[in-house]
Short mmCIF file of C-alpha atoms and ligand atoms in Angstrom, two decimals:
data_model
loop_
_atom_site.label_atom_id
_atom_site.label_comp_id
_atom_site.label_asym_id
_atom_site.label_seq_id
_atom_site.Cartn_x
_atom_site.Cartn_y
_atom_site.Cartn_z
CA MET A 22 0.00 0.00 0.00
CA LEU A 23 1.28 3.42 -0.90
CA LYS A 24 2.24 5.22 2.24
CA LEU A 25 1.94 8.97 2.08
CA ALA A 26 4.95 10.73 3.49
CA GLN A 27 4.03 12.52 6.67
CA THR A 28 5.63 15.84 5.92
CA PRO A 29 5.03 18.04 8.94
CA VAL A 30 3.46 21.34 8.04
CA GLU A 31 5.98 24.02 8.96
CA PRO A 32 4.31 26.76 10.97
CA THR A 33 4.48 29.98 8.95
CA PRO A 34 6.93 32.31 10.66
CA VAL A 35 5.39 35.34 12.33
CA PRO A 36 7.16 38.51 13.42
CA GLN A 37 8.64 38.11 16.87
CA HIS A 38 7.66 41.59 18.07
CA VAL A 39 4.49 43.22 16.80
CA ALA A 40 3.57 46.75 17.87
CA ILE A 41 0.12 48.20 17.22
CA ILE A 42 -1.19 51.75 17.14
CA MET A 43 -4.81 50.97 17.99
CA ASP A 44 -6.52 53.85 16.20
CA GLY A 45 -10.06 54.58 15.04
CA ASN A 46 -12.26 54.02 18.10
CA GLY A 47 -13.82 57.47 17.82
CA ARG A 48 -14.63 57.11 14.12
CA TRP A 49 -16.07 53.65 14.72
CA ALA A 50 -18.46 55.14 17.29
CA ARG A 51 -19.32 58.20 15.20
CA ALA A 52 -20.24 56.01 12.25
CA ARG A 53 -22.87 54.40 14.49
CA GLY A 54 -24.08 57.61 16.12
CA LEU A 55 -22.59 56.47 19.44
CA PRO A 56 -20.48 58.39 21.96
CA ARG A 57 -16.71 58.04 21.48
CA THR A 58 -16.39 56.22 24.80
CA LEU A 59 -18.41 53.30 23.39
CA GLY A 60 -15.84 53.11 20.61
CA HIS A 61 -13.14 52.79 23.24
CA ARG A 62 -15.14 50.06 24.98
CA GLU A 63 -15.32 48.10 21.73
CA GLY A 64 -11.62 48.79 21.32
CA VAL A 65 -10.98 46.79 24.49
CA GLU A 66 -12.82 43.83 22.92
CA ALA A 67 -10.54 44.11 19.89
CA LEU A 68 -7.54 44.14 22.23
CA ARG A 69 -8.79 40.92 23.89
CA ARG A 70 -9.15 39.23 20.48
CA THR A 71 -5.75 40.44 19.37
CA VAL A 72 -3.87 39.27 22.46
CA GLU A 73 -5.44 35.83 22.07
CA ALA A 74 -4.76 35.65 18.33
CA ALA A 75 -1.17 36.88 18.66
CA GLY A 76 -0.44 34.32 21.37
CA LYS A 77 -1.95 31.49 19.31
CA MET A 78 0.02 32.51 16.24
CA GLY A 79 3.33 32.48 18.11
CA VAL A 80 4.07 36.18 18.53
CA LYS A 81 6.46 36.59 21.48
CA TYR A 82 6.13 40.34 22.06
CA LEU A 83 2.98 42.39 21.50
CA THR A 84 3.17 46.10 22.27
CA VAL A 85 0.03 48.20 22.05
CA PHE A 86 -0.44 51.96 22.21
CA GLY A 87 -3.23 52.63 24.70
CA PHE A 88 -2.80 56.28 25.68
CA SER A 89 -0.29 58.80 24.41
CA THR A 90 1.29 61.75 26.23
CA GLU A 91 -0.68 63.91 23.76
CA ASN A 92 -4.03 62.24 24.53
CA TRP A 93 -4.30 64.40 27.70
CA THR A 94 -5.50 67.18 25.38
CA ARG A 95 -8.81 65.33 24.81
CA PRO A 96 -11.96 66.30 26.73
CA VAL A 97 -11.67 65.34 30.39
CA GLU A 98 -14.65 62.95 30.17
CA GLU A 99 -12.92 60.98 27.42
CA VAL A 100 -9.62 60.84 29.33
CA ASP A 101 -11.52 59.65 32.44
CA ALA A 102 -13.30 56.99 30.37
CA LEU A 103 -9.98 55.71 28.98
CA PHE A 104 -8.54 55.42 32.48
CA GLU A 105 -11.67 53.64 33.68
CA LEU A 106 -11.33 51.15 30.83
CA MET A 107 -7.73 50.51 31.83
CA ARG A 108 -8.89 49.75 35.38
CA LEU A 109 -11.67 47.46 34.13
CA TYR A 110 -9.43 45.65 31.65
CA VAL A 111 -6.93 44.70 34.34
CA ALA A 112 -9.67 43.86 36.88
CA LYS A 113 -11.47 41.58 34.42
CA ASP A 114 -8.60 40.05 32.46
CA LEU A 115 -5.57 39.88 34.73
CA GLU A 116 -6.14 36.39 36.19
CA ARG A 117 -7.01 34.88 32.81
CA LEU A 118 -3.94 36.46 31.20
CA VAL A 119 -1.77 35.15 34.04
CA LYS A 120 -3.16 31.63 33.49
CA GLU A 121 -2.51 31.90 29.76
CA GLY A 122 1.17 32.66 30.36
CA VAL A 123 1.06 36.34 29.44
CA CYS A 124 3.64 38.63 31.04
CA ILE A 125 2.22 42.16 31.33
CA ARG A 126 4.33 45.29 31.25
CA VAL A 127 3.26 48.92 31.14
CA ILE A 128 5.55 51.56 29.65
CA GLY A 129 5.15 55.32 29.92
CA GLY A 130 5.24 58.02 32.58
CA ARG A 131 3.76 56.85 35.87
CA GLU A 132 4.17 60.03 37.94
CA SER A 133 1.11 61.75 36.46
CA LEU A 134 -1.18 58.72 36.83
CA ALA A 135 -3.72 58.42 39.64
CA PRO A 136 -2.32 56.42 42.60
CA ASP A 137 -4.87 53.61 42.14
CA VAL A 138 -3.91 53.24 38.47
CA ARG A 139 -0.23 53.07 39.45
CA ASP A 140 -1.08 50.34 41.98
CA ILE A 141 -3.05 48.39 39.38
CA ILE A 142 -0.08 48.52 37.01
CA VAL A 143 2.38 47.34 39.66
CA ARG A 144 0.04 44.48 40.66
CA ALA A 145 -0.46 43.36 37.05
CA GLU A 146 3.29 43.39 36.42
CA GLN A 147 4.11 41.53 39.63
CA ARG A 148 1.35 38.90 39.22
CA SER A 149 2.48 38.07 35.67
CA ALA A 150 6.25 38.57 35.99
CA HIS A 151 7.02 34.82 35.97
CA ASN A 152 5.24 34.27 32.63
CA SER A 153 7.00 34.03 29.29
CA ALA A 154 4.56 32.74 26.63
CA LEU A 155 3.74 36.25 25.40
CA ARG A 156 5.00 39.61 26.60
CA LEU A 157 2.13 42.10 26.41
CA THR A 158 3.42 45.64 26.76
CA VAL A 159 0.84 48.39 27.11
CA ALA A 160 2.12 51.86 26.25
CA PHE A 161 0.09 54.05 28.57
CA ASN A 162 0.84 57.73 29.04
CA TYR A 163 3.64 56.92 26.62
CA GLY A 164 5.42 59.22 24.20
CA GLY A 165 8.53 58.34 22.22
CA ARG A 166 10.05 61.79 22.66
CA SER A 167 9.62 61.85 26.42
CA GLU A 168 11.02 58.31 26.61
CA ILE A 169 14.14 59.51 24.77
CA VAL A 170 14.44 62.65 26.91
CA ARG A 171 14.08 60.51 30.06
CA ALA A 172 16.85 58.21 28.80
CA VAL A 173 19.11 61.21 28.15
CA GLN A 174 18.45 62.53 31.67
CA ARG A 175 19.30 59.18 33.21
CA ILE A 176 22.43 58.83 31.10
CA ALA A 177 23.51 62.35 32.12
CA ALA A 178 22.92 61.46 35.78
CA ASP A 179 25.09 58.31 35.44
CA VAL A 180 27.85 60.30 33.71
CA LYS A 181 27.70 62.89 36.48
CA ALA A 182 27.83 60.15 39.12
CA GLY A 183 30.94 58.75 37.44
CA VAL A 184 29.41 55.34 36.64
CA LEU A 185 29.27 55.91 32.87
CA ALA A 186 31.97 57.36 30.63
CA PRO A 187 30.66 59.60 27.79
CA GLU A 188 32.75 57.66 25.26
CA ALA A 189 31.11 54.41 26.40
CA ILE A 190 27.67 55.61 25.24
CA SER A 191 26.66 53.66 22.15
CA ALA A 192 23.30 52.85 20.57
CA ASP A 193 23.31 49.61 22.60
CA THR A 194 23.97 51.55 25.81
CA PHE A 195 21.18 53.97 24.91
CA ASP A 196 18.77 51.03 24.50
CA LEU A 197 19.39 50.07 28.11
CA TYR A 198 17.99 53.41 29.32
CA LEU A 199 14.68 53.05 27.49
CA TYR A 200 11.48 51.54 28.90
CA THR A 201 11.96 48.71 26.41
CA HIS A 202 15.50 47.84 27.59
CA ASP A 203 14.76 44.12 27.94
CA MET A 204 12.93 43.43 24.70
CA PRO A 205 13.87 43.28 21.02
CA SER A 206 12.90 46.10 18.67
CA PRO A 207 9.55 45.72 16.90
CA ASP A 208 9.70 43.85 13.61
CA LEU A 209 6.30 45.11 12.53
CA VAL A 210 4.30 48.21 13.45
CA ILE A 211 0.63 48.06 12.48
CA ARG A 212 -1.58 51.16 12.53
CA THR A 213 -5.31 50.82 12.04
CA SER A 214 -7.85 53.43 10.86
CA GLY A 215 -6.08 54.49 7.67
CA GLU A 216 -3.87 57.14 9.28
CA GLN A 217 -0.28 56.88 8.11
CA ARG A 218 1.83 58.41 10.86
CA ILE A 219 3.78 57.27 13.91
CA SER A 220 2.19 59.71 16.42
CA ASN A 221 5.16 59.56 18.82
CA PHE A 222 5.13 55.76 19.20
CA LEU A 223 8.42 53.84 19.68
CA LEU A 224 10.44 56.47 17.79
CA TRP A 225 13.83 54.95 18.60
CA GLN A 226 12.78 51.30 18.56
CA ALA A 227 10.99 51.38 15.19
CA ALA A 228 14.13 52.41 13.29
CA TYR A 229 14.00 49.27 11.12
CA ALA A 230 10.45 48.06 11.70
CA GLU A 231 8.18 47.31 8.78
CA PHE A 232 5.06 49.51 8.78
CA ILE A 233 1.65 48.30 7.74
CA PHE A 234 -1.27 50.72 7.64
CA LEU A 235 -4.70 49.12 7.59
CA ASP A 236 -7.98 50.83 6.77
CA VAL A 237 -9.86 48.80 9.38
CA LEU A 238 -10.96 50.77 12.45
CA TRP A 239 -9.51 49.36 15.66
CA PRO A 240 -12.83 48.04 17.13
CA ASP A 241 -13.21 45.90 13.97
CA PHE A 242 -9.69 44.44 14.20
CA ASP A 243 -9.55 40.66 14.53
CA GLN A 244 -7.44 37.58 13.84
CA ALA A 245 -8.11 37.82 10.09
CA ALA A 246 -6.78 41.39 10.03
CA LEU A 247 -3.71 40.32 11.98
CA GLU A 248 -3.15 37.42 9.58
CA SER A 249 -3.46 39.74 6.58
CA ALA A 250 -0.81 42.04 8.11
CA PHE A 251 1.49 39.05 8.68
CA HIS A 252 0.92 37.94 5.10
CA GLU A 253 2.02 41.33 3.82
CA TYR A 254 4.96 41.37 6.26
CA ARG A 255 6.23 38.12 4.78
CA GLN A 256 6.36 39.71 1.31
CA ARG A 257 8.66 42.47 2.56
CA ASP A 258 12.39 42.30 2.11
CA ARG A 259 14.02 43.60 5.28
CA ARG A 260 17.44 44.90 4.34
CA PHE A 261 18.64 46.81 7.40
CA GLY A 262 20.73 49.00 5.12
CA GLY A 263 22.21 46.04 3.24
CA VAL A 264 21.61 44.89 -0.34
CA ILE A 265 18.55 43.26 -1.89
CA ARG A 266 18.31 39.53 -1.32
CA ASP A 267 18.44 38.08 -4.83
CA ALA A 268 18.26 34.36 -5.60
CA THR A 269 20.36 34.83 -8.75
CA ASN A 270 23.54 36.03 -7.07
C1 IPE B 7 -7.65 55.30 19.41
O1 IPE B 7 -8.83 55.74 18.86
C2 IPE B 7 -7.70 55.24 20.91
C3 IPE B 7 -6.87 56.26 21.57
C4 IPE B 7 -6.15 57.17 21.00
C5 IPE B 7 -6.89 56.24 23.02
P1 IPE B 7 -9.16 57.29 18.69
O2 IPE B 7 -9.89 57.74 19.92
O3 IPE B 7 -7.95 58.06 18.37
O4 IPE B 7 -10.16 57.25 17.47
P2 IPE B 7 -10.25 58.30 16.29
O5 IPE B 7 -8.88 58.45 15.72
O6 IPE B 7 -10.76 59.58 16.87
O7 IPE B 7 -11.21 57.67 15.33
C1 IPE B 8 -2.24 57.47 18.71
O1 IPE B 8 -3.48 57.78 18.19
C2 IPE B 8 -2.34 57.13 20.17
C3 IPE B 8 -3.00 55.86 20.50
C4 IPE B 8 -3.46 54.99 19.64
C5 IPE B 8 -3.11 55.58 21.91
P1 IPE B 8 -4.05 59.28 18.11
O2 IPE B 8 -5.42 59.16 17.56
O3 IPE B 8 -3.90 59.94 19.42
O4 IPE B 8 -3.05 59.95 17.08
P2 IPE B 8 -3.26 61.21 16.12
O5 IPE B 8 -3.76 62.33 16.97
O6 IPE B 8 -4.27 60.82 15.09
O7 IPE B 8 -1.91 61.45 15.52
MG1 MG B 9 -7.07 58.57 16.63
#
């Protein structure tokens, strides 16, 4: 009897670190005649789907932009609603995420956050610190420029204290002073909602990331959208300043 060879299906490689600018909640709500805050609530559902899908597909690092240093300029009711959603997300999802092996990290300025939000962040990080299946980093009160300025201040302080020599400062040293010091740079940055800008997200870290801009509004984002981004990512030729990979030479 003819025996079919059991060739194992190779899992399609996925980017190791995916970063997402979750944009379009307000437009999603407006299109339905709903208040913007309901768009943000649906945005949390999309985040839940995305964390699950990314974990299943083998992504190791998922970094999402939840609140920027510039988002403070929004109406106070909207800012309050975003903070309330952060509280609810952790309250509802933390134990499940811990069980699923997710390690949670929050990057961004903590000083200007309400004390209870700071406590929630510390608890989520401590409860999930031992996990390693997926690192979920939430950029909250995050801005790339202030992250870089903070790194410069800390470097200057170490130079002043005599523990760092100015000539020892390299790009690798600089990395160590960023919030993201213990993770690789993003391979892929996805932005939803059709906007094509970086909006102060991971300015240093995204130096060689691939960018994919999707027209889908964040509350409609799902596994299929993530898969379509990965499909496009696989067609890209990452050169890092080198030469084109060409099979003929
Ligand atoms: C993204 O959706 C969520 C945050 C910035 C917190 P937006 O609220 O920016 O939605 P649009 O861009 O107004 O549609
Ligand atoms: C970026 O989106 C911030 C987050 C997704 C949290 P914005 O909606 O704030 O960015 P702009 O204002 O369109 O550049
Ligand atoms: Mg927006």
